[in-house]
Amino acid sequence: MRVDLGNALDTVASPGIPRDALDRLDERVADAHERIETGRENHEHGYESLNLPQTTDADEIRTAVESFADAETVLTVGIGGSALGAATLAHGLESDVDAYFLDNVDPEHVSSLLDSISLSDTAVNVVSRSGTTAETLANFLAVRDAMESDGVDWTEQTFVTTGEEGNLRNLAERHDLPALDVPDGVPGRFSVLSTVGLACAAIQGHDIDAVLSGAQAEANRLSGSLFDSPAYAYGTACYALDERGAGINAMMPYAESLETFAEWYAQLWAESLGKDGLGQTPVRALGATDQHSQLQLYRAGPRDKMVTFVRPTEREDCAIPETDLPGLEYLGGQNLGTLLDAEFEATEASLAESSQPSVRLEIDRVDEYGLGELLYCLEASCVLAGELYNVETFIQPAVEWGKRAARGLLGGGDFDEADSVADKSTLVIE
């Protein structure tokens, strides 16, 4: 895992980070690292997330899902951190087992998906720490009903990932369903390297030990200096650029398989750091696609953004056939990978030429080990940035407000937040 901060320095970019400012920030990084290590050693809530490469039991996960070895499809029912990590791995890695995710309650999408897959060949994983998440439980009830309508015994094809108590735990005990424990002290958005994110990968036949090994390699590089740790270097750069006006961070991977990774990052960054009027706004982009849609803004719009490039340096390639089409002869005999690399380098240089800051993150390959490195690096970067911002990284009070309001509207209790909905101001033009 490599992080290049060169195009984030003030010699290139505006806003940019003076080199001596990084040296000064390194003293704060040392203090933050000490706090992080204390939290890890004491297994404190949130900090425990960074211990997952060591504490996750891969054998336990494989044992729990071994009865689904013949599944042709795996359907994860969860929302937010209960789905995005698993989806990042599923979409980043190739498998003969299809993976789908019900992480929204759009009725047309849910109905369409359930109609399109063979439920008799599908393993269903229901993921909710509390066992009471409204969207997850509602979608699961729809899945269960669809299975029953198709004559499928849902109890033979369902397992749960949940906390020690709650509706899902009770359901698992009542119907003798396989159950995995959600790890203590790990917020959902930090749970990809646990039972939450790895069960789907195990069913798909991926090497979850390699995912954890990649993550552990990055954990071993955490140190008291940003100059020795890619994770801390990236977290520090994001914080420093935000402090200088780059309040928007566009995550732009140059690999189609990492598109869902950008979604995972957006939740991690927004939910963890967006507090007390602080935090960068994450934006999702995809190279080279969004060179033709978003790059105009990033290069020539307001100077309030940084771009994070993520790319693998090795990949399978595809040849471009020779052509006699006028003006396109130069493409013949090249490879798509060569073209994508040229697109990446041109975009990076384009931003630098216009003094827009960017940071480059590189892994060797989009494989289990590389994804483990990347996911852990971003989690540790986020925790480090939270220390520098001095925010409570591992809570999400604004999210909980909306949950209470929605539950009150549905008759699930008496919540003051629901009353606020009736106070909406209107200015309707028809």
mmCIF file of N, CA and C in Angstrom, residues 174-280:
data_model
loop_
_atom_site.group_PDB
_atom_site.id
_atom_site.type_symbol
_atom_site.label_atom_id
_atom_site.label_comp_id
_atom_site.label_asym_id
_atom_site.label_seq_id
_atom_site.Cartn_x
_atom_site.Cartn_y
_atom_site.Cartn_z
ATOM 1 N N ARG A 174 -35.105 -19.825 17.862
ATOM 2 C CA ARG A 174 -36.399 -20.484 17.672
ATOM 3 C C ARG A 174 -36.361 -21.465 16.497
ATOM 4 N N HIS A 175 -35.637 -21.091 15.437
ATOM 5 C CA HIS A 175 -35.632 -21.916 14.233
ATOM 6 C C HIS A 175 -34.311 -22.626 13.994
ATOM 7 N N ASP A 176 -33.424 -22.584 14.981
ATOM 8 C CA ASP A 176 -32.130 -23.256 14.899
ATOM 9 C C ASP A 176 -31.350 -22.806 13.654
ATOM 10 N N LEU A 177 -31.306 -21.495 13.446
ATOM 11 C CA LEU A 177 -30.570 -20.939 12.317
ATOM 12 C C LEU A 177 -29.106 -20.742 12.701
ATOM 13 N N PRO A 178 -28.188 -20.931 11.751
ATOM 14 C CA PRO A 178 -26.799 -20.565 12.035
ATOM 15 C C PRO A 178 -26.730 -19.077 12.370
ATOM 16 N N ALA A 179 -25.875 -18.724 13.323
ATOM 17 C CA ALA A 179 -25.783 -17.326 13.741
ATOM 18 C C ALA A 179 -24.332 -16.947 13.991
ATOM 19 N N LEU A 180 -23.969 -15.796 13.471
ATOM 20 C CA LEU A 180 -22.657 -15.208 13.733
ATOM 21 C C LEU A 180 -22.832 -13.991 14.624
ATOM 22 N N ASP A 181 -21.883 -13.782 15.518
ATOM 23 C CA ASP A 181 -21.949 -12.646 16.431
ATOM 24 C C ASP A 181 -21.350 -11.407 15.781
ATOM 25 N N VAL A 182 -22.052 -10.282 15.898
ATOM 26 C CA VAL A 182 -21.456 -8.997 15.561
ATOM 27 C C VAL A 182 -20.430 -8.672 16.645
ATOM 28 N N PRO A 183 -19.217 -8.291 16.280
ATOM 29 C CA PRO A 183 -18.189 -8.060 17.306
ATOM 30 C C PRO A 183 -18.532 -6.868 18.195
ATOM 31 N N ASP A 184 -18.210 -6.997 19.471
ATOM 32 C CA ASP A 184 -18.414 -5.896 20.412
ATOM 33 C C ASP A 184 -17.450 -4.749 20.102
ATOM 34 N N GLY A 185 -17.929 -3.539 20.337
ATOM 35 C CA GLY A 185 -17.054 -2.384 20.237
ATOM 36 C C GLY A 185 -16.733 -1.942 18.827
ATOM 37 N N VAL A 186 -17.457 -2.470 17.834
ATOM 38 C CA VAL A 186 -17.157 -2.172 16.437
ATOM 39 C C VAL A 186 -18.388 -1.553 15.779
ATOM 40 N N PRO A 187 -18.392 -0.255 15.491
ATOM 41 C CA PRO A 187 -19.511 0.344 14.770
ATOM 42 C C PRO A 187 -19.677 -0.300 13.395
ATOM 43 N N GLY A 188 -20.903 -0.321 12.905
ATOM 44 C CA GLY A 188 -21.181 -1.024 11.655
ATOM 45 C C GLY A 188 -20.313 -0.604 10.491
ATOM 46 N N ARG A 189 -20.037 0.694 10.366
ATOM 47 C CA ARG A 189 -19.265 1.174 9.218
ATOM 48 C C ARG A 189 -17.802 0.755 9.294
ATOM 49 N N PHE A 190 -17.360 0.255 10.453
ATOM 50 C CA PHE A 190 -15.993 -0.231 10.618
ATOM 51 C C PHE A 190 -15.935 -1.768 10.653
ATOM 52 N N SER A 191 -17.011 -2.440 10.270
ATOM 53 C CA SER A 191 -17.120 -3.874 10.540
ATOM 54 C C SER A 191 -16.814 -4.779 9.359
ATOM 55 N N VAL A 192 -16.307 -4.238 8.250
ATOM 56 C CA VAL A 192 -16.087 -5.054 7.061
ATOM 57 C C VAL A 192 -15.116 -6.200 7.322
ATOM 58 N N LEU A 193 -14.163 -6.027 8.223
ATOM 59 C CA LEU A 193 -13.154 -7.061 8.473
ATOM 60 C C LEU A 193 -13.588 -8.034 9.560
ATOM 61 N N SER A 194 -14.885 -8.115 9.784
ATOM 62 C CA SER A 194 -15.436 -8.996 10.809
ATOM 63 C C SER A 194 -16.444 -9.957 10.174
ATOM 64 N N THR A 195 -17.173 -10.633 11.024
ATOM 65 C CA THR A 195 -18.261 -11.508 10.568
ATOM 66 C C THR A 195 -19.232 -10.774 9.655
ATOM 67 N N VAL A 196 -19.418 -9.484 9.890
ATOM 68 C CA VAL A 196 -20.387 -8.703 9.122
ATOM 69 C C VAL A 196 -20.006 -8.628 7.657
ATOM 70 N N GLY A 197 -18.736 -8.375 7.383
ATOM 71 C CA GLY A 197 -18.309 -8.210 6.004
ATOM 72 C C GLY A 197 -17.797 -9.459 5.331
ATOM 73 N N LEU A 198 -17.372 -10.456 6.111
ATOM 74 C CA LEU A 198 -16.652 -11.590 5.541
ATOM 75 C C LEU A 198 -17.507 -12.827 5.294
ATOM 76 N N ALA A 199 -18.723 -12.897 5.847
ATOM 77 C CA ALA A 199 -19.541 -14.087 5.651
ATOM 78 C C ALA A 199 -19.921 -14.264 4.185
ATOM 79 N N CYS A 200 -20.351 -13.188 3.551
ATOM 80 C CA CYS A 200 -20.693 -13.257 2.138
ATOM 81 C C CYS A 200 -19.482 -13.675 1.308
ATOM 82 N N ALA A 201 -18.328 -13.096 1.622
ATOM 83 C CA ALA A 201 -17.103 -13.438 0.897
ATOM 84 C C ALA A 201 -16.767 -14.923 1.047
ATOM 85 N N ALA A 202 -16.991 -15.460 2.246
ATOM 86 C CA ALA A 202 -16.707 -16.880 2.478
ATOM 87 C C ALA A 202 -17.620 -17.763 1.629
ATOM 88 N N ILE A 203 -18.902 -17.424 1.555
ATOM 89 C CA ILE A 203 -19.827 -18.207 0.730
ATOM 90 C C ILE A 203 -19.429 -18.135 -0.740
ATOM 91 N N GLN A 204 -18.919 -16.988 -1.153
ATOM 92 C CA GLN A 204 -18.499 -16.824 -2.548
ATOM 93 C C GLN A 204 -17.181 -17.533 -2.851
ATOM 94 N N GLY A 205 -16.548 -18.080 -1.823
ATOM 95 C CA GLY A 205 -15.316 -18.825 -2.041
ATOM 96 C C GLY A 205 -14.057 -17.990 -2.008
ATOM 97 N N HIS A 206 -14.133 -16.775 -1.484
ATOM 98 C CA HIS A 206 -12.960 -15.919 -1.434
ATOM 99 C C HIS A 206 -12.069 -16.283 -0.245
ATOM 100 N N ASP A 207 -10.820 -15.928 -0.342
ATOM 101 C CA ASP A 207 -9.831 -16.225 0.686
ATOM 102 C C ASP A 207 -9.905 -15.144 1.766
ATOM 103 N N ILE A 208 -10.717 -15.375 2.777
ATOM 104 C CA ILE A 208 -10.891 -14.343 3.801
ATOM 105 C C ILE A 208 -9.653 -14.238 4.695
ATOM 106 N N ASP A 209 -8.842 -15.289 4.756
ATOM 107 C CA ASP A 209 -7.578 -15.173 5.487
ATOM 108 C C ASP A 209 -6.673 -14.149 4.815
ATOM 109 N N ALA A 210 -6.682 -14.113 3.483
ATOM 110 C CA ALA A 210 -5.848 -13.150 2.755
ATOM 111 C C ALA A 210 -6.348 -11.726 2.972
ATOM 112 N N VAL A 211 -7.683 -11.540 3.059
ATOM 113 C CA VAL A 211 -8.221 -10.212 3.370
ATOM 114 C C VAL A 211 -7.676 -9.737 4.705
ATOM 115 N N LEU A 212 -7.732 -10.621 5.698
ATOM 116 C CA LEU A 212 -7.267 -10.257 7.031
ATOM 117 C C LEU A 212 -5.752 -10.048 7.061
ATOM 118 N N SER A 213 -5.029 -10.814 6.253
ATOM 119 C CA SER A 213 -3.572 -10.643 6.199
ATOM 120 C C SER A 213 -3.196 -9.291 5.606
ATOM 121 N N GLY A 214 -3.909 -8.887 4.552
ATOM 122 C CA GLY A 214 -3.655 -7.569 3.979
ATOM 123 C C GLY A 214 -3.937 -6.467 4.973
ATOM 124 N N ALA A 215 -5.034 -6.628 5.702
ATOM 125 C CA ALA A 215 -5.369 -5.637 6.727
ATOM 126 C C ALA A 215 -4.310 -5.605 7.824
ATOM 127 N N GLN A 216 -3.852 -6.772 8.241
ATOM 128 C CA GLN A 216 -2.852 -6.833 9.307
ATOM 129 C C GLN A 216 -1.541 -6.176 8.880
ATOM 130 N N ALA A 217 -1.200 -6.300 7.602
ATOM 131 C CA ALA A 217 0.021 -5.662 7.111
ATOM 132 C C ALA A 217 -0.048 -4.152 7.301
ATOM 133 N N GLU A 218 -1.235 -3.567 7.072
ATOM 134 C CA GLU A 218 -1.380 -2.131 7.295
ATOM 135 C C GLU A 218 -1.431 -1.803 8.784
ATOM 136 N N ALA A 219 -2.040 -2.669 9.570
ATOM 137 C CA ALA A 219 -2.058 -2.453 11.017
ATOM 138 C C ALA A 219 -0.634 -2.410 11.567
ATOM 139 N N ASN A 220 0.223 -3.264 11.028
ATOM 140 C CA ASN A 220 1.605 -3.318 11.500
ATOM 141 C C ASN A 220 2.383 -2.050 11.155
ATOM 142 N N ARG A 221 1.877 -1.258 10.221
ATOM 143 C CA ARG A 221 2.585 -0.058 9.789
ATOM 144 C C ARG A 221 2.111 1.193 10.537
ATOM 145 N N LEU A 222 1.104 1.063 11.381
ATOM 146 C CA LEU A 222 0.700 2.210 12.196
ATOM 147 C C LEU A 222 1.833 2.539 13.161
ATOM 148 N N SER A 223 2.187 3.805 13.228
ATOM 149 C CA SER A 223 3.299 4.193 14.089
ATOM 150 C C SER A 223 3.087 5.631 14.535
ATOM 151 N N GLY A 224 4.013 6.128 15.293
ATOM 152 C CA GLY A 224 3.888 7.476 15.810
ATOM 153 C C GLY A 224 4.239 8.563 14.821
ATOM 154 N N SER A 225 4.455 8.220 13.565
ATOM 155 C CA SER A 225 4.783 9.223 12.555
ATOM 156 C C SER A 225 3.989 8.968 11.285
ATOM 157 N N LEU A 226 3.448 10.034 10.715
ATOM 158 C CA LEU A 226 2.717 9.902 9.457
ATOM 159 C C LEU A 226 3.649 9.493 8.326
ATOM 160 N N PHE A 227 4.943 9.734 8.471
ATOM 161 C CA PHE A 227 5.889 9.408 7.410
ATOM 162 C C PHE A 227 6.247 7.919 7.383
ATOM 163 N N ASP A 228 5.761 7.168 8.345
ATOM 164 C CA ASP A 228 5.989 5.725 8.375
ATOM 165 C C ASP A 228 4.713 4.926 8.162
ATOM 166 N N SER A 229 3.586 5.605 8.017
ATOM 167 C CA SER A 229 2.295 4.917 7.950
ATOM 168 C C SER A 229 1.442 5.506 6.837
ATOM 169 N N PRO A 230 1.153 4.738 5.773
ATOM 170 C CA PRO A 230 0.274 5.239 4.713
ATOM 171 C C PRO A 230 -1.087 5.679 5.244
ATOM 172 N N ALA A 231 -1.638 4.937 6.195
ATOM 173 C CA ALA A 231 -2.956 5.283 6.728
ATOM 174 C C ALA A 231 -2.920 6.643 7.409
ATOM 175 N N TYR A 232 -1.936 6.861 8.257
ATOM 176 C CA TYR A 232 -1.844 8.133 8.974
ATOM 177 C C TYR A 232 -1.486 9.274 8.016
ATOM 178 N N ALA A 233 -0.678 8.990 7.006
ATOM 179 C CA ALA A 233 -0.332 10.019 6.027
ATOM 180 C C ALA A 233 -1.589 10.513 5.317
ATOM 181 N N TYR A 234 -2.444 9.584 4.909
ATOM 182 C CA TYR A 234 -3.656 9.982 4.196
ATOM 183 C C TYR A 234 -4.616 10.725 5.119
ATOM 184 N N GLY A 235 -4.832 10.215 6.318
ATOM 185 C CA GLY A 235 -5.731 10.888 7.247
ATOM 186 C C GLY A 235 -5.264 12.291 7.591
ATOM 187 N N THR A 236 -3.947 12.453 7.760
ATOM 188 C CA THR A 236 -3.400 13.773 8.069
ATOM 189 C C THR A 236 -3.582 14.724 6.897
ATOM 190 N N ALA A 237 -3.311 14.252 5.684
ATOM 191 C CA ALA A 237 -3.442 15.100 4.500
ATOM 192 C C ALA A 237 -4.878 15.565 4.305
ATOM 193 N N CYS A 238 -5.835 14.671 4.495
ATOM 194 C CA CYS A 238 -7.239 15.050 4.345
ATOM 195 C C CYS A 238 -7.616 16.123 5.366
ATOM 196 N N TYR A 239 -7.203 15.919 6.599
ATOM 197 C CA TYR A 239 -7.485 16.899 7.646
ATOM 198 C C TYR A 239 -6.840 18.241 7.321
ATOM 199 N N ALA A 240 -5.574 18.210 6.929
ATOM 200 C CA ALA A 240 -4.850 19.454 6.668
ATOM 201 C C ALA A 240 -5.434 20.204 5.471
ATOM 202 N N LEU A 241 -5.840 19.478 4.432
ATOM 203 C CA LEU A 241 -6.444 20.141 3.277
ATOM 204 C C LEU A 241 -7.815 20.708 3.621
ATOM 205 N N ASP A 242 -8.574 19.977 4.418
ATOM 206 C CA ASP A 242 -9.880 20.488 4.847
ATOM 207 C C ASP A 242 -9.711 21.779 5.641
ATOM 208 N N GLU A 243 -8.734 21.796 6.539
ATOM 209 C CA GLU A 243 -8.479 22.994 7.335
ATOM 210 C C GLU A 243 -8.109 24.191 6.457
ATOM 211 N N ARG A 244 -7.591 23.908 5.263
ATOM 212 C CA ARG A 244 -7.185 24.970 4.352
ATOM 213 C C ARG A 244 -8.229 25.245 3.268
ATOM 214 N N GLY A 245 -9.411 24.629 3.404
ATOM 215 C CA GLY A 245 -10.499 24.963 2.500
ATOM 216 C C GLY A 245 -10.997 23.869 1.594
ATOM 217 N N ALA A 246 -10.310 22.731 1.544
ATOM 218 C CA ALA A 246 -10.751 21.625 0.691
ATOM 219 C C ALA A 246 -11.730 20.750 1.476
ATOM 220 N N GLY A 247 -12.945 21.246 1.615
ATOM 221 C CA GLY A 247 -13.940 20.565 2.438
ATOM 222 C C GLY A 247 -14.683 19.459 1.736
ATOM 223 N N ILE A 248 -14.360 19.205 0.466
ATOM 224 C CA ILE A 248 -14.984 18.124 -0.308
ATOM 225 C C ILE A 248 -13.886 17.173 -0.744
ATOM 226 N N ASN A 249 -14.112 15.877 -0.555
ATOM 227 C CA ASN A 249 -13.128 14.857 -0.909
ATOM 228 C C ASN A 249 -13.769 13.902 -1.906
ATOM 229 N N ALA A 250 -13.333 13.979 -3.153
ATOM 230 C CA ALA A 250 -13.868 13.109 -4.208
ATOM 231 C C ALA A 250 -13.031 11.843 -4.287
ATOM 232 N N MET A 251 -13.639 10.721 -3.933
ATOM 233 C CA MET A 251 -12.966 9.427 -3.998
ATOM 234 C C MET A 251 -13.139 8.861 -5.407
ATOM 235 N N MET A 252 -12.033 8.696 -6.131
ATOM 236 C CA MET A 252 -12.088 8.345 -7.551
ATOM 237 C C MET A 252 -11.193 7.144 -7.853
ATOM 238 N N PRO A 253 -11.706 5.927 -7.637
ATOM 239 C CA PRO A 253 -10.904 4.752 -7.977
ATOM 240 C C PRO A 253 -10.825 4.548 -9.491
ATOM 241 N N TYR A 254 -9.683 4.093 -9.940
ATOM 242 C CA TYR A 254 -9.500 3.758 -11.353
ATOM 243 C C TYR A 254 -9.540 2.233 -11.506
ATOM 244 N N ALA A 255 -10.671 1.678 -11.164
ATOM 245 C CA ALA A 255 -10.956 0.254 -11.353
ATOM 246 C C ALA A 255 -12.456 0.094 -11.175
ATOM 247 N N GLU A 256 -13.114 -0.448 -12.163
ATOM 248 C CA GLU A 256 -14.567 -0.629 -12.091
ATOM 249 C C GLU A 256 -14.952 -1.439 -10.868
ATOM 250 N N SER A 257 -14.105 -2.393 -10.499
ATOM 251 C CA SER A 257 -14.404 -3.272 -9.371
ATOM 252 C C SER A 257 -14.384 -2.536 -8.033
ATOM 253 N N LEU A 258 -13.868 -1.310 -8.007
ATOM 254 C CA LEU A 258 -13.804 -0.544 -6.763
ATOM 255 C C LEU A 258 -14.896 0.514 -6.665
ATOM 256 N N GLU A 259 -15.878 0.472 -7.551
ATOM 257 C CA GLU A 259 -16.933 1.480 -7.497
ATOM 258 C C GLU A 259 -17.699 1.409 -6.180
ATOM 259 N N THR A 260 -18.011 0.210 -5.710
ATOM 260 C CA THR A 260 -18.719 0.081 -4.440
ATOM 261 C C THR A 260 -17.832 0.472 -3.272
ATOM 262 N N PHE A 261 -16.527 0.279 -3.405
ATOM 263 C CA PHE A 261 -15.600 0.757 -2.376
ATOM 264 C C PHE A 261 -15.803 2.244 -2.124
ATOM 265 N N ALA A 262 -16.021 3.023 -3.185
ATOM 266 C CA ALA A 262 -16.232 4.460 -3.020
ATOM 267 C C ALA A 262 -17.503 4.735 -2.222
ATOM 268 N N GLU A 263 -18.527 3.888 -2.380
ATOM 269 C CA GLU A 263 -19.743 4.039 -1.575
ATOM 270 C C GLU A 263 -19.447 3.731 -0.111
ATOM 271 N N TRP A 264 -18.692 2.659 0.112
ATOM 272 C CA TRP A 264 -18.304 2.292 1.484
ATOM 273 C C TRP A 264 -17.529 3.430 2.143
ATOM 274 N N TYR A 265 -16.569 3.988 1.401
ATOM 275 C CA TYR A 265 -15.786 5.104 1.922
ATOM 276 C C TYR A 265 -16.683 6.289 2.289
ATOM 277 N N ALA A 266 -17.682 6.572 1.443
ATOM 278 C CA ALA A 266 -18.534 7.742 1.686
ATOM 279 C C ALA A 266 -19.249 7.630 3.026
ATOM 280 N N GLN A 267 -19.745 6.437 3.358
ATOM 281 C CA GLN A 267 -20.377 6.285 4.669
ATOM 282 C C GLN A 267 -19.352 6.433 5.785
ATOM 283 N N LEU A 268 -18.219 5.755 5.640
ATOM 284 C CA LEU A 268 -17.182 5.794 6.671
ATOM 285 C C LEU A 268 -16.788 7.231 6.982
ATOM 286 N N TRP A 269 -16.503 8.011 5.948
ATOM 287 C CA TRP A 269 -15.978 9.367 6.121
ATOM 288 C C TRP A 269 -17.055 10.309 6.648
ATOM 289 N N ALA A 270 -18.269 10.211 6.071
ATOM 290 C CA ALA A 270 -19.334 11.152 6.431
ATOM 291 C C ALA A 270 -19.859 10.897 7.836
ATOM 292 N N GLU A 271 -20.142 9.650 8.140
ATOM 293 C CA GLU A 271 -20.775 9.332 9.416
ATOM 294 C C GLU A 271 -19.801 9.451 10.580
ATOM 295 N N SER A 272 -18.520 9.252 10.301
ATOM 296 C CA SER A 272 -17.528 9.299 11.375
ATOM 297 C C SER A 272 -17.063 10.712 11.681
ATOM 298 N N LEU A 273 -16.892 11.532 10.655
ATOM 299 C CA LEU A 273 -16.224 12.822 10.841
ATOM 300 C C LEU A 273 -17.167 14.019 10.776
ATOM 301 N N GLY A 274 -18.392 13.825 10.316
ATOM 302 C CA GLY A 274 -19.309 14.950 10.155
ATOM 303 C C GLY A 274 -19.994 15.341 11.448
ATOM 304 N N LYS A 275 -19.273 16.054 12.291
ATOM 305 C CA LYS A 275 -19.805 16.460 13.598
ATOM 306 C C LYS A 275 -19.295 17.849 13.986
ATOM 307 N N ASP A 276 -20.103 18.536 14.784
ATOM 308 C CA ASP A 276 -19.678 19.826 15.359
ATOM 309 C C ASP A 276 -19.275 20.826 14.282
ATOM 310 N N GLY A 277 -19.943 20.766 13.123
ATOM 311 C CA GLY A 277 -19.618 21.675 12.041
ATOM 312 C C GLY A 277 -18.322 21.350 11.324
ATOM 313 N N LEU A 278 -17.770 20.151 11.556
ATOM 314 C CA LEU A 278 -16.488 19.744 10.989
ATOM 315 C C LEU A 278 -16.676 18.556 10.054
ATOM 316 N N GLY A 279 -15.617 18.213 9.338
ATOM 317 C CA GLY A 279 -15.610 17.032 8.496
ATOM 318 C C GLY A 279 -15.717 17.346 7.018
ATOM 319 N N GLN A 280 -15.011 16.538 6.211
ATOM 320 C CA GLN A 280 -15.098 16.676 4.760
ATOM 321 C C GLN A 280 -16.371 16.016 4.233
#
